[in-house]
CSV table of C-alpha atoms in Angstrom, one decimal:
chain,number,residue,atom,x,y,z
A,1023,LEU,CA,0.0,0.0,0.0
A,1024,THR,CA,2.8,2.4,0.8
A,1025,ASN,CA,4.5,1.8,-2.6
A,1026,LYS,CA,1.2,2.3,-4.4
A,1027,PHE,CA,0.8,5.6,-2.6
A,1028,LYS,CA,4.3,6.7,-3.6
A,1029,ASP,CA,3.8,5.7,-7.2
A,1030,PHE,CA,0.5,7.7,-7.3
A,1031,VAL,CA,2.1,10.8,-5.9
A,1032,GLN,CA,5.2,10.6,-8.1
A,1033,ASN,CA,3.1,10.2,-11.3
A,1034,ILE,CA,1.3,13.5,-10.7
A,1035,GLU,CA,2.4,16.0,-13.4
A,1036,ASN,CA,3.7,19.5,-12.8
A,1037,ARG,CA,4.7,18.9,-9.2
A,1038,ASN,CA,7.1,21.3,-7.6
A,1039,PRO,CA,7.0,20.5,-3.9
A,1040,GLN,CA,8.7,22.9,-1.5
A,1041,LYS,CA,10.2,21.7,1.7
A,1042,LEU,CA,8.9,23.5,4.8
A,1043,GLU,CA,11.3,24.6,7.4
A,1044,THR,CA,10.2,25.0,11.1
A,1045,ILE,CA,12.2,26.6,13.8
A,1046,PHE,CA,12.0,24.4,16.9
A,1047,ILE,CA,12.2,26.1,20.3
A,1048,THR,CA,13.4,23.4,22.6
A,1049,LYS,CA,12.8,25.1,26.0
A,1050,ALA,CA,10.6,27.8,27.5
A,1051,ASP,CA,12.4,30.4,29.6
A,1052,GLU,CA,9.4,31.3,31.6
A,1053,ILE,CA,5.7,30.5,32.0
A,1054,ARG,CA,3.4,33.0,30.3
A,1055,TYR,CA,-0.2,33.4,31.5
A,1056,PHE,CA,-3.1,34.7,29.4
A,1057,THR,CA,-6.8,35.2,30.1
A,1058,GLU,CA,-9.7,36.1,27.8
A,1059,GLU,CA,-13.4,36.5,28.4
A,1060,MET,CA,-16.3,35.4,26.3
A,1061,GLU,CA,-20.0,34.4,26.7
A,1062,VAL,CA,-19.3,30.7,27.6
A,1063,ASN,CA,-20.8,28.5,30.3
A,1064,GLN,CA,-17.7,26.4,30.6
A,1065,ALA,CA,-14.2,27.8,31.1
A,1066,LYS,CA,-11.5,26.5,28.7
A,1067,LEU,CA,-8.0,25.8,29.9
A,1068,VAL,CA,-5.1,25.3,27.4
A,1069,ILE,CA,-1.5,24.8,28.5
A,1070,GLY,CA,1.3,24.8,25.9
A,1071,LEU,CA,4.5,22.8,26.6
A,1072,ARG,CA,7.9,22.8,24.8
A,1073,ALA,CA,8.7,19.2,24.2
A,1074,GLY,CA,12.4,19.7,23.9
A,1075,MET,CA,12.5,18.2,20.3
A,1076,ASN,CA,15.1,19.5,17.8
A,1077,ASP,CA,13.0,18.3,14.8
A,1078,ALA,CA,9.9,16.3,14.0
A,1079,ASN,CA,11.8,13.0,14.3
A,1080,ASP,CA,13.7,13.6,17.5
A,1081,ASP,CA,12.8,10.8,19.8
A,1082,TYR,CA,9.3,10.9,18.3
A,1083,PHE,CA,8.1,7.5,19.4
A,1084,ALA,CA,9.2,8.0,23.0
A,1085,TYR,CA,7.5,11.4,23.0
A,1086,ARG,CA,4.4,9.8,21.6
A,1087,VAL,CA,4.3,7.2,24.4
A,1088,MET,CA,5.1,9.8,27.1
A,1089,THR,CA,2.3,12.1,25.9
A,1090,ASP,CA,-0.2,9.2,25.8
A,1091,ILE,CA,0.7,8.1,29.3
A,1092,PHE,CA,0.4,11.7,30.5
A,1093,GLY,CA,-2.8,12.7,28.7
A,1094,GLY,CA,-3.9,10.2,26.1
A,1095,GLY,CA,-6.6,7.7,26.6
A,1096,PRO,CA,-8.8,6.9,29.6
A,1097,TYR,CA,-5.8,5.2,31.2
A,1098,SER,CA,-3.8,8.4,31.2
A,1099,ARG,CA,-2.6,10.4,34.3
A,1100,LEU,CA,-4.6,13.4,33.4
A,1101,PHE,CA,-7.9,11.5,32.8
A,1102,LEU,CA,-7.6,9.3,35.9
A,1103,ASN,CA,-6.5,12.0,38.3
A,1104,VAL,CA,-7.5,15.5,37.2
A,1105,ARG,CA,-10.8,14.3,35.8
A,1106,GLU,CA,-11.9,11.2,37.6
A,1107,LYS,CA,-10.2,11.3,41.0
A,1108,MET,CA,-10.2,15.0,41.7
A,1109,SER,CA,-13.2,16.0,39.5
A,1110,LEU,CA,-11.4,19.2,38.5
A,1111,CYS,CA,-12.5,19.2,34.8
A,1112,TYR,CA,-15.0,17.9,32.3
A,1113,TYR,CA,-12.2,16.6,30.1
A,1114,CYS,CA,-8.5,16.9,30.1
A,1115,GLY,CA,-6.1,15.5,27.5
A,1116,ALA,CA,-2.7,16.1,25.9
A,1117,ARG,CA,-1.6,16.0,22.2
A,1118,LEU,CA,1.9,16.0,20.7
A,1119,VAL,CA,2.3,18.2,17.7
A,1120,ARG,CA,5.5,16.8,16.3
A,1121,GLU,CA,5.8,19.2,13.4
A,1122,LYS,CA,6.4,22.0,15.9
A,1123,GLY,CA,7.8,20.1,18.9
A,1124,ILE,CA,5.1,21.2,21.3
A,1125,ILE,CA,2.5,19.4,23.5
A,1126,LEU,CA,-0.9,21.0,24.0
A,1127,ILE,CA,-3.1,20.2,27.0
A,1128,GLN,CA,-6.7,21.1,26.6
A,1129,SER,CA,-9.3,21.0,29.4
A,1130,GLY,CA,-12.9,22.2,30.2
A,1131,ILE,CA,-13.2,23.4,33.7
A,1132,GLU,CA,-15.3,25.4,36.1
A,1133,GLU,CA,-13.6,28.7,36.6
A,1134,GLU,CA,-13.3,28.3,40.3
A,1135,ASN,CA,-11.2,25.2,39.8
A,1136,TYR,CA,-8.7,27.0,37.6
A,1137,GLU,CA,-5.8,27.1,40.1
A,1138,LYS,CA,-6.4,23.6,41.4
A,1139,ALA,CA,-6.5,22.2,37.9
A,1140,VAL,CA,-3.4,24.0,36.7
A,1141,ASN,CA,-1.5,22.9,39.9
A,1142,GLU,CA,-2.6,19.2,39.5
A,1143,ILE,CA,-1.7,19.2,35.8
A,1144,PHE,CA,1.8,20.6,36.7
A,1145,ASN,CA,2.0,17.9,39.4
A,1146,GLN,CA,1.2,15.1,36.9
A,1147,LEU,CA,3.9,16.4,34.6
A,1148,ASP,CA,6.4,16.2,37.5
A,1149,ILE,CA,5.3,12.6,38.1
A,1150,MET,CA,6.2,11.9,34.5
A,1151,LYS,CA,9.5,13.6,34.8
A,1152,ASN,CA,10.3,11.7,38.1
A,1153,GLY,CA,9.3,8.3,36.6
A,1154,GLU,CA,6.6,7.9,39.2
A,1155,PHE,CA,4.0,6.6,36.8
A,1156,THR,CA,3.2,2.8,37.1
A,1157,ASP,CA,4.1,-0.1,35.0
A,1158,GLU,CA,0.4,-0.4,34.3
A,1159,ASP,CA,0.3,3.1,33.0
A,1160,PHE,CA,3.2,2.3,30.7
A,1161,ASN,CA,1.9,-1.0,29.4
A,1162,SER,CA,-1.6,0.3,28.8
A,1163,SER,CA,-0.2,3.1,26.6
A,1164,ILE,CA,2.1,0.7,24.6
A,1165,ILE,CA,-0.8,-1.7,23.9
A,1166,ALA,CA,-3.4,1.0,23.1
A,1167,LEU,CA,-1.0,2.9,20.7
A,1168,SER,CA,0.2,-0.3,19.0
A,1169,ASP,CA,-3.3,-1.6,18.5
A,1170,ALA,CA,-4.4,1.8,17.1
A,1171,PHE,CA,-1.6,1.8,14.5
A,1172,LYS,CA,-2.1,-1.8,13.6
A,1173,GLY,CA,-5.7,-1.0,12.8
A,1174,VAL,CA,-4.9,2.0,10.5
A,1175,GLU,CA,-5.7,0.0,7.4
A,1176,ASP,CA,-9.0,-1.3,8.6
A,1177,SER,CA,-10.9,1.5,6.9
A,1178,PRO,CA,-10.4,3.8,3.9
A,1179,VAL,CA,-10.9,6.9,6.0
A,1180,ALA,CA,-8.2,5.8,8.5
A,1181,VAL,CA,-5.8,5.0,5.6
A,1182,CYS,CA,-6.3,8.5,4.1
A,1183,ASN,CA,-5.9,10.3,7.4
A,1184,PHE,CA,-2.8,8.3,8.4
A,1185,TYR,CA,-0.9,8.6,5.2
A,1186,SER,CA,-1.9,12.2,4.4
A,1187,SER,CA,-0.4,13.1,7.8
A,1188,GLN,CA,2.9,12.1,6.4
A,1189,ASP,CA,2.7,14.3,3.3
A,1190,PHE,CA,5.7,16.4,4.3
A,1191,ASP,CA,7.8,13.6,5.8
A,1192,GLU,CA,10.9,12.4,4.0
A,1193,GLU,CA,9.9,8.8,4.6
A,1194,ILE,CA,6.5,7.3,4.6
A,1195,VAL,CA,6.0,4.7,7.4
A,1196,SER,CA,3.2,2.1,7.5
A,1197,GLY,CA,0.9,1.5,10.4
A,1198,LEU,CA,2.5,-1.8,11.2
A,1199,GLU,CA,6.0,-0.1,11.2
A,1200,PHE,CA,4.7,2.6,13.6
A,1201,ALA,CA,3.3,-0.1,15.9
A,1202,GLU,CA,6.6,-1.9,15.9
A,1203,LYS,CA,8.5,1.2,16.8
A,1204,ILE,CA,6.0,2.0,19.6
A,1205,SER,CA,6.5,-1.5,21.1
A,1206,GLN,CA,10.3,-0.9,21.2
A,1207,VAL,CA,10.0,2.2,23.4
A,1208,THR,CA,11.3,1.7,26.9
A,1209,ARG,CA,10.2,3.1,30.3
A,1210,GLU,CA,13.6,4.8,30.6
A,1211,GLN,CA,13.2,6.5,27.3
A,1212,VAL,CA,9.8,7.9,28.3
A,1213,ILE,CA,11.3,9.4,31.5
A,1214,GLU,CA,14.2,10.8,29.6
A,1215,VAL,CA,12.1,12.8,27.1
A,1216,ALA,CA,9.7,13.8,29.9
A,1217,LYS,CA,12.5,15.6,31.6
A,1218,LYS,CA,13.0,17.7,28.5
A,1219,VAL,CA,9.5,19.1,28.6
A,1220,SER,CA,9.0,22.7,29.8
A,1221,ILE,CA,5.9,24.7,30.4
A,1222,ASP,CA,5.5,27.7,28.0
A,1223,SER,CA,2.0,29.1,28.3
A,1224,VAL,CA,-1.2,28.8,30.3
A,1225,TYR,CA,-4.3,30.2,28.7
A,1226,LEU,CA,-7.8,30.5,30.3
A,1227,LEU,CA,-11.0,31.4,28.4
A,1228,LYS,CA,-13.6,32.3,31.1
A,1229,GLY,CA,-17.1,33.6,31.1
A,1230,GLU,CA,-17.7,37.3,31.1
A,1231,GLY,CA,-19.9,39.1,33.7
A,1232,ALA,CA,-19.8,40.2,37.3
A,1233,GLU,CA,-20.2,36.7,38.6
A,1234,ASN,CA,-16.8,35.8,37.1
A,1235,GLU,CA,-14.8,38.7,38.4
């Protein structure tokens, strides 16, 4: 399937692709805080992290597992602790943007829980850095990510989304190859990349009006 995709793209006439260059900022010097107001019933919290990546392929698979343990599925630290255990948010998840070397944490919260939610998210990041996540956390992520990549070719939509996401990569990798690379990630590698992560920005969108002041 990968070869067919390559052949299809290479046979398109009048192609003049340009390579995109992205400047990666590996570390945040300080945490910046932003607040905006809008007519919303639920406050939105977004935290931006610098992953510490030098390019899109820099320890990518270790970062992918780390981000998943931290804020991926229902087995993640953010879901189980910030949402379920402490009830500080309606949802809370993290997403790695490899093309920019950043991690975005998005959450829906009650405004009065803002400080508690931010502090607990920071605490969960420290847990990742200190390697205090459990073996169950690690194994759940490896299994979930591997299964997801193995299932890429189960539907046409999944195939299109997966391979189109590699449009600007120098090498196209199949879902099975992704799954294999994920399965090779070690706990030590996850801790190592977590230690490179730094907090850049904290953004709060809150409801406007006297009751929110």
